[in-house]
JSON list of C-alpha atoms in Angstrom, two decimals:
[
{"chain": "A", "resi": 1, "resn": "MET", "atom": "CA", "xyz": [83.60, 140.94, 61.00]},
{"chain": "A", "resi": 2, "resn": "LEU", "atom": "CA", "xyz": [81.39, 141.35, 64.10]},
{"chain": "A", "resi": 3, "resn": "TYR", "atom": "CA", "xyz": [78.09, 139.62, 64.65]},
{"chain": "A", "resi": 4, "resn": "ALA", "atom": "CA", "xyz": [75.48, 140.12, 67.14]},
{"chain": "A", "resi": 5, "resn": "LEU", "atom": "CA", "xyz": [73.80, 136.85, 68.03]},
{"chain": "A", "resi": 6, "resn": "LEU", "atom": "CA", "xyz": [70.16, 137.96, 69.37]},
{"chain": "A", "resi": 7, "resn": "CYS", "atom": "CA", "xyz": [68.76, 134.83, 71.24]},
{"chain": "A", "resi": 8, "resn": "ASN", "atom": "CA", "xyz": [65.06, 134.44, 72.64]},
{"chain": "A", "resi": 9, "resn": "ASP", "atom": "CA", "xyz": [64.22, 131.58, 74.92]},
{"chain": "A", "resi": 10, "resn": "LYS", "atom": "CA", "xyz": [61.53, 129.40, 74.43]},
{"chain": "A", "resi": 11, "resn": "PRO", "atom": "CA", "xyz": [58.83, 130.27, 77.04]},
{"chain": "A", "resi": 12, "resn": "GLY", "atom": "CA", "xyz": [58.98, 128.02, 80.33]},
{"chain": "A", "resi": 13, "resn": "HIS", "atom": "CA", "xyz": [62.62, 126.82, 79.59]},
{"chain": "A", "resi": 14, "resn": "LEU", "atom": "CA", "xyz": [64.21, 128.73, 82.51]},
{"chain": "A", "resi": 15, "resn": "GLN", "atom": "CA", "xyz": [65.38, 125.33, 84.01]},
{"chain": "A", "resi": 16, "resn": "VAL", "atom": "CA", "xyz": [67.16, 124.42, 80.75]},
{"chain": "A", "resi": 17, "resn": "ARG", "atom": "CA", "xyz": [69.05, 127.65, 80.68]},
{"chain": "A", "resi": 18, "resn": "LEU", "atom": "CA", "xyz": [70.03, 126.90, 84.47]},
{"chain": "A", "resi": 19, "resn": "ASP", "atom": "CA", "xyz": [70.96, 123.40, 83.90]},
{"chain": "A", "resi": 20, "resn": "THR", "atom": "CA", "xyz": [73.30, 124.16, 81.02]},
{"chain": "A", "resi": 21, "resn": "ARG", "atom": "CA", "xyz": [74.60, 127.31, 82.26]},
{"chain": "A", "resi": 22, "resn": "ALA", "atom": "CA", "xyz": [78.25, 126.16, 83.15]},
{"chain": "A", "resi": 23, "resn": "ALA", "atom": "CA", "xyz": [78.64, 124.10, 79.67]},
{"chain": "A", "resi": 24, "resn": "HIS", "atom": "CA", "xyz": [77.41, 127.63, 78.16]},
{"chain": "A", "resi": 25, "resn": "LEU", "atom": "CA", "xyz": [79.92, 129.68, 79.91]},
{"chain": "A", "resi": 26, "resn": "ASP", "atom": "CA", "xyz": [82.76, 127.36, 79.27]},
{"chain": "A", "resi": 27, "resn": "TYR", "atom": "CA", "xyz": [81.97, 127.38, 75.64]},
{"chain": "A", "resi": 28, "resn": "LEU", "atom": "CA", "xyz": [81.90, 131.05, 75.39]},
{"chain": "A", "resi": 29, "resn": "ASN", "atom": "CA", "xyz": [85.34, 131.50, 77.39]},
{"chain": "A", "resi": 30, "resn": "GLY", "atom": "CA", "xyz": [86.60, 128.65, 74.89]},
{"chain": "A", "resi": 31, "resn": "LEU", "atom": "CA", "xyz": [86.13, 131.23, 72.11]},
{"chain": "A", "resi": 32, "resn": "GLY", "atom": "CA", "xyz": [88.93, 133.31, 73.36]},
{"chain": "A", "resi": 33, "resn": "ASP", "atom": "CA", "xyz": [89.21, 136.61, 71.52]},
{"chain": "A", "resi": 34, "resn": "ARG", "atom": "CA", "xyz": [86.38, 135.67, 68.94]},
{"chain": "A", "resi": 35, "resn": "LEU", "atom": "CA", "xyz": [84.13, 136.62, 71.95]},
{"chain": "A", "resi": 36, "resn": "LYS", "atom": "CA", "xyz": [83.62, 140.17, 72.33]},
{"chain": "A", "resi": 37, "resn": "PHE", "atom": "CA", "xyz": [81.02, 140.43, 75.00]},
{"chain": "A", "resi": 38, "resn": "ALA", "atom": "CA", "xyz": [77.93, 138.44, 76.13]},
{"chain": "A", "resi": 39, "resn": "GLY", "atom": "CA", "xyz": [75.29, 138.45, 78.70]},
{"chain": "A", "resi": 40, "resn": "PRO", "atom": "CA", "xyz": [71.67, 137.60, 79.27]},
{"chain": "A", "resi": 41, "resn": "PHE", "atom": "CA", "xyz": [68.51, 139.57, 78.36]},
{"chain": "A", "resi": 42, "resn": "LEU", "atom": "CA", "xyz": [66.19, 139.81, 81.39]},
{"chain": "A", "resi": 43, "resn": "GLY", "atom": "CA", "xyz": [62.48, 139.80, 81.66]},
{"chain": "A", "resi": 44, "resn": "ASP", "atom": "CA", "xyz": [60.23, 141.98, 83.89]},
{"chain": "A", "resi": 45, "resn": "ASP", "atom": "CA", "xyz": [60.64, 139.21, 86.54]},
{"chain": "A", "resi": 46, "resn": "SER", "atom": "CA", "xyz": [64.57, 140.04, 86.24]},
{"chain": "A", "resi": 47, "resn": "LYS", "atom": "CA", "xyz": [65.06, 136.19, 85.26]},
{"chain": "A", "resi": 48, "resn": "PRO", "atom": "CA", "xyz": [67.02, 135.65, 82.08]},
{"chain": "A", "resi": 49, "resn": "ASN", "atom": "CA", "xyz": [64.93, 135.06, 79.08]},
{"chain": "A", "resi": 50, "resn": "GLY", "atom": "CA", "xyz": [67.41, 135.33, 76.16]},
{"chain": "A", "resi": 51, "resn": "SER", "atom": "CA", "xyz": [71.18, 136.01, 75.16]},
{"chain": "A", "resi": 52, "resn": "LEU", "atom": "CA", "xyz": [73.22, 138.85, 73.37]},
{"chain": "A", "resi": 53, "resn": "VAL", "atom": "CA", "xyz": [76.30, 137.24, 72.22]},
{"chain": "A", "resi": 54, "resn": "VAL", "atom": "CA", "xyz": [78.76, 139.38, 70.10]},
{"chain": "A", "resi": 55, "resn": "ILE", "atom": "CA", "xyz": [81.47, 137.57, 68.24]},
{"chain": "A", "resi": 56, "resn": "ASP", "atom": "CA", "xyz": [83.99, 137.97, 65.74]},
{"chain": "A", "resi": 57, "resn": "ALA", "atom": "CA", "xyz": [83.71, 135.50, 62.86]},
{"chain": "A", "resi": 58, "resn": "ALA", "atom": "CA", "xyz": [84.98, 135.58, 59.17]},
{"chain": "A", "resi": 59, "resn": "ASP", "atom": "CA", "xyz": [81.89, 135.47, 57.59]},
{"chain": "A", "resi": 60, "resn": "VAL", "atom": "CA", "xyz": [77.95, 134.75, 58.48]},
{"chain": "A", "resi": 61, "resn": "ALA", "atom": "CA", "xyz": [78.64, 131.07, 58.07]},
{"chain": "A", "resi": 62, "resn": "GLY", "atom": "CA", "xyz": [80.87, 131.03, 60.76]},
{"chain": "A", "resi": 63, "resn": "ALA", "atom": "CA", "xyz": [78.97, 133.06, 62.85]},
{"chain": "A", "resi": 64, "resn": "ARG", "atom": "CA", "xyz": [75.91, 130.47, 62.45]},
{"chain": "A", "resi": 65, "resn": "GLU", "atom": "CA", "xyz": [78.28, 127.68, 63.33]},
{"chain": "A", "resi": 66, "resn": "ILE", "atom": "CA", "xyz": [79.20, 129.17, 66.48]},
{"chain": "A", "resi": 67, "resn": "ALA", "atom": "CA", "xyz": [75.58, 130.00, 67.39]},
{"chain": "A", "resi": 68, "resn": "ALA", "atom": "CA", "xyz": [74.57, 126.29, 66.66]},
{"chain": "A", "resi": 69, "resn": "ASN", "atom": "CA", "xyz": [77.52, 124.80, 68.84]},
{"chain": "A", "resi": 70, "resn": "ASP", "atom": "CA", "xyz": [76.42, 126.70, 71.98]},
{"chain": "A", "resi": 71, "resn": "PRO", "atom": "CA", "xyz": [75.53, 124.43, 74.44]},
{"chain": "A", "resi": 72, "resn": "TYR", "atom": "CA", "xyz": [72.18, 126.56, 74.94]},
{"chain": "A", "resi": 73, "resn": "ALA", "atom": "CA", "xyz": [71.12, 126.04, 71.22]},
{"chain": "A", "resi": 74, "resn": "LYS", "atom": "CA", "xyz": [72.11, 122.26, 71.70]},
{"chain": "A", "resi": 75, "resn": "ALA", "atom": "CA", "xyz": [69.88, 121.74, 74.79]},
{"chain": "A", "resi": 76, "resn": "GLY", "atom": "CA", "xyz": [66.87, 123.37, 72.72]},
{"chain": "A", "resi": 77, "resn": "LEU", "atom": "CA", "xyz": [66.61, 126.70, 74.82]},
{"chain": "A", "resi": 78, "resn": "PHE", "atom": "CA", "xyz": [66.14, 129.08, 72.10]},
{"chain": "A", "resi": 79, "resn": "ALA", "atom": "CA", "xyz": [62.79, 129.78, 70.07]},
{"chain": "A", "resi": 80, "resn": "SER", "atom": "CA", "xyz": [64.91, 132.01, 67.90]},
{"chain": "A", "resi": 81, "resn": "VAL", "atom": "CA", "xyz": [68.24, 133.16, 67.02]},
{"chain": "A", "resi": 82, "resn": "ASP", "atom": "CA", "xyz": [69.00, 136.24, 64.70]},
{"chain": "A", "resi": 83, "resn": "ILE", "atom": "CA", "xyz": [72.43, 136.63, 63.66]},
{"chain": "A", "resi": 84, "resn": "ARG", "atom": "CA", "xyz": [73.28, 140.26, 62.34]},
{"chain": "A", "resi": 85, "resn": "PRO", "atom": "CA", "xyz": [76.48, 141.95, 61.36]},
{"chain": "A", "resi": 86, "resn": "TRP", "atom": "CA", "xyz": [77.49, 144.39, 63.71]},
{"chain": "A", "resi": 87, "resn": "ASN", "atom": "CA", "xyz": [79.64, 147.79, 63.75]},
{"chain": "A", "resi": 88, "resn": "TRP", "atom": "CA", "xyz": [81.05, 148.46, 67.17]},
{"chain": "A", "resi": 89, "resn": "ALA", "atom": "CA", "xyz": [81.19, 152.14, 66.62]},
{"chain": "A", "resi": 90, "resn": "ILE", "atom": "CA", "xyz": [81.07, 153.53, 70.48]},
{"chain": "A", "resi": 91, "resn": "LYS", "atom": "CA", "xyz": [83.45, 152.63, 73.27]},
{"chain": "A", "resi": 92, "resn": "ASN", "atom": "CA", "xyz": [85.12, 150.10, 71.01]},
{"chain": "A", "resi": 93, "resn": "PRO", "atom": "CA", "xyz": [88.26, 148.96, 73.08]},
{"chain": "A", "resi": 94, "resn": "ASP", "atom": "CA", "xyz": [90.03, 147.58, 69.94]},
{"chain": "A", "resi": 95, "resn": "SER", "atom": "CA", "xyz": [89.49, 150.80, 68.03]},
{"chain": "A", "resi": 96, "resn": "LYS", "atom": "CA", "xyz": [92.28, 153.64, 68.21]}
]
């Protein structure tokens, strides 16, 4: 099942994001086919202020584990992480 991780950064934590970015990208790339897509949300100043990560996990507990092990989460970057089941209905490359 697919889950969308909607992550909102804590205000004033851009440097935490920048300092942890390489480890975060390595972690996401290490998820292999479980990672469907990901990228940052941008504020009005065009600077990142959150993340959208869509993953394939067996259940919400597995999605929570993936979210909790993200280096951004471990560094305390996020003010909140909302994990929601998601159906990729349009332009899903895996659908036939």
